Amino acid sequence: MTIQDGVPALDPGSPGGTARPWLRLDLAPGQRVEALLAQMTLAEKVGQTHQVANVDPVADRELLRSAGIGSSVLASGATAGNERDAGLRVCVIDTAQRIAVEESRLGIPLLFARDVIHGHRTVFPIPLGLAAAWDEDLVRRTAALAAAEARLDAVAWTFAPMLDISQEPRWGRVAESLGEAPVLAGRLGAAMVRGFQGDVLGGAGTLAACAKHFVGYGLVDGGRDYETVQVGENTLRNLHLRPFRDAVRAGCATVMAAFTDVDGVPMHAHARLLREVLKGEWGFDGVVVADWDGVGQLVSQGVAADLRDAAAQAITAGVDIDMVSGAYSAHLGELVETGRVPLDLLDDAVRRIIRLKIRQGLFEHPYVALPCAPTTAGTSAATAPGSAVEASVPPAPLPPAARALAREAAAASFVLLSNGRTHDVGTLPLAANPGRVLLTGPFVHEGEALFGTWTLDGRGEDIASPAAAIRDRLGDGAVVDDGRFSDRTLHLVRQADITVALVGEHPSRSGEANSVADIGLPAGQLEVLRAIAAFGKPLVVVVFTGRPLDLGEVLGLADSVLIAWHPGVEAGPALVETLFGDRSPGGRLPMTFPRSVGHLPSSSLARPTGRPIDPASDPSAGRYLDALVVPRLPFGSGLTYTTFDYGPLRLSAHQMPRHGGSIEVSVEVTNSGDRPGREVVQLYLRDLVADVTRPLLELADWVSLVLDPGATGTATFTVTPEQLSYYDRTMALRIDPGEAVVTVGPDASRGATARITVTG
Ligand code: BGC
């Protein structure tokens, strides 16, 4: 069909005397949506569901004029997170917007989306690193700054937060996640949504957020990206759906479907989870977007015969926007006309998309704030790999406040795993005059590798490297290796008093399509660490990584081991300030660090079995003949430069009515060392008898205490029946009367426990 067929004339006599009532701010958003919908042709409706990659004002001009495009993902390819992108050509994007708004019949603005994952120009730690800070406010502030920067670049929608529960370190995308625990990922994800979207969607400098990938993607078989997923609805509900629920409750505007299947049904065709649970049961009134070509991939997944069939299945399942596959654009019109897809389903999708555009304020403010002269023919492509960023003047340096936040976030993400194993006293922090400090290893001079995966708009020249930062600090007292582990390195170690080795994984080993079968350090690094350690001098190992690694031997070789993730634009100063104790590491592991690949999956959320392990008698009973089953480093663990003593657990009551009851649980924590420090006090719960197997221990809450030496603080938790609620065999949410165990401690492996009873 063509858009000339049956195009309704605009109604000049509509209320308010305007031909475009959907522009009237005095009308409620719902009325504006309906006013527009009533004017749209079938082709214009289909156009709203069609998302193209890098809209091109030249090549796409006619399609834009006929309203055949609704949105554009600004990304250079199918796995854009792995590619260096030359940046956004803001005025090119703006030109496309002007065509859509000024030259199409109804003037519906485009929505521009980009993967603003952990910062925009100001690059913050990878999400897994941000999660290690266990700090909602910090996460919110980083997202708010990223939104403000991205909005200036014409972006109105980000594909973040990534909320896939991640318990499989082989999977490269754990770097993009907020860890393994639903409560941590859910609360941090909601904070990220609030940061991106601000108090009200459409406020100045805000982006629409997108909770992804719905759902179960973190369970890909063997950790291999895009693989199949075996999981039942009960586990989905009790674990994997929970952070999405939190994001939806926080007002997250959009949700992205996962590439994977769930127990045989690809998520882009999963009507039960998308239409019934997300849109129905949860009342989500936002937009569901496909992942890149996810609709088209229904054909490769072998559930759709062709693109037409794929389009029919995806719109029926509840996917509102087709990202780049073209299936909707090519076939939805005909599918509706022939009755295979009811018009109501298409109208539902379009209503959601228009509502988002209205909420985002795009009808009032469709253009970028920068003065852009309309570009002429020959100027195309919204991003331009390999070419200069569009601005003719070099971009201004990053503002000090942005750098300060990036430094704060980087330092907060660091997790100290060990300190002083082989040289009794803690090696860190280094003394003000530590002697000759050698900085060596592959990350010494690194720039962009410290950004991590999915950094589309960070600029290499903004990065403050570890080499520069240590030279600033120590001048001639610092010896900086050339960044290649070699014989020269050992020569320098011989002359140094302390060696700081910066090792780990390049970001190209994590992120999308970057899974590994071996979670040890990359080849060669361990051999050099062994040789360095053989000198018997203090050795600090800093590990840059996008995933939990098997660090068993490293922990034995080094005096101190610090996990630095991929820390972003202030990597160097944040690291040096931490090494010298201006800042203390306060991060805690957001994922369990397993003993080996053979131990996977390994997480804090194990459920009881018929033959429980008694750690007191046999720590591996019946599990492995050749290894312990306990993790190398438990979820929630991390040291700092001081120590903390925990007092006894205090409970305001031991009984809690099922309806409306609560118990205050508190513990006094004393800083028993000689430096100020932050302790993350963690609350875990266990329901002892339930309708389905429930975790032996599940994070329910946490409190951060920042204490001076000798000071005592109180961590107080309110335990509620809702925290013990779960989905039962019939998928109903319930709270059981009966006993539960409360544990409060510094990580998932230690703590004081008490029993409580839910009554009524
Ligand atoms: C990824 C998504 C991303 C999208 C757009 C896909 O390949 O799975 O997470 O948002 O590309 O760049």
Short mmCIF file of C-alpha atoms in Angstrom, two decimals, residues 49 55 112 292-293 312 363 517 694 724 749 752:
data_model
loop_
_atom_site.label_atom_id
_atom_site.label_comp_id
_atom_site.label_asym_id
_atom_site.label_seq_id
_atom_site.Cartn_x
_atom_site.Cartn_y
_atom_site.Cartn_z
CA THR A 49 7.42 0.91 14.59
CA VAL A 55 19.31 7.58 9.94
CA PHE A 112 17.19 8.98 18.53
CA TRP A 292 19.33 -5.48 16.97
CA ASP A 293 17.66 -7.55 14.24
CA ALA A 312 3.50 -11.24 12.79
CA PHE A 363 6.97 17.53 19.91
CA ALA A 517 36.24 -20.51 27.95
CA ARG A 694 14.40 -20.92 48.09
CA LEU A 724 10.45 -13.00 52.18
CA SER A 749 30.15 -16.18 53.60
CA ALA A 752 25.72 -13.45 62.74
#
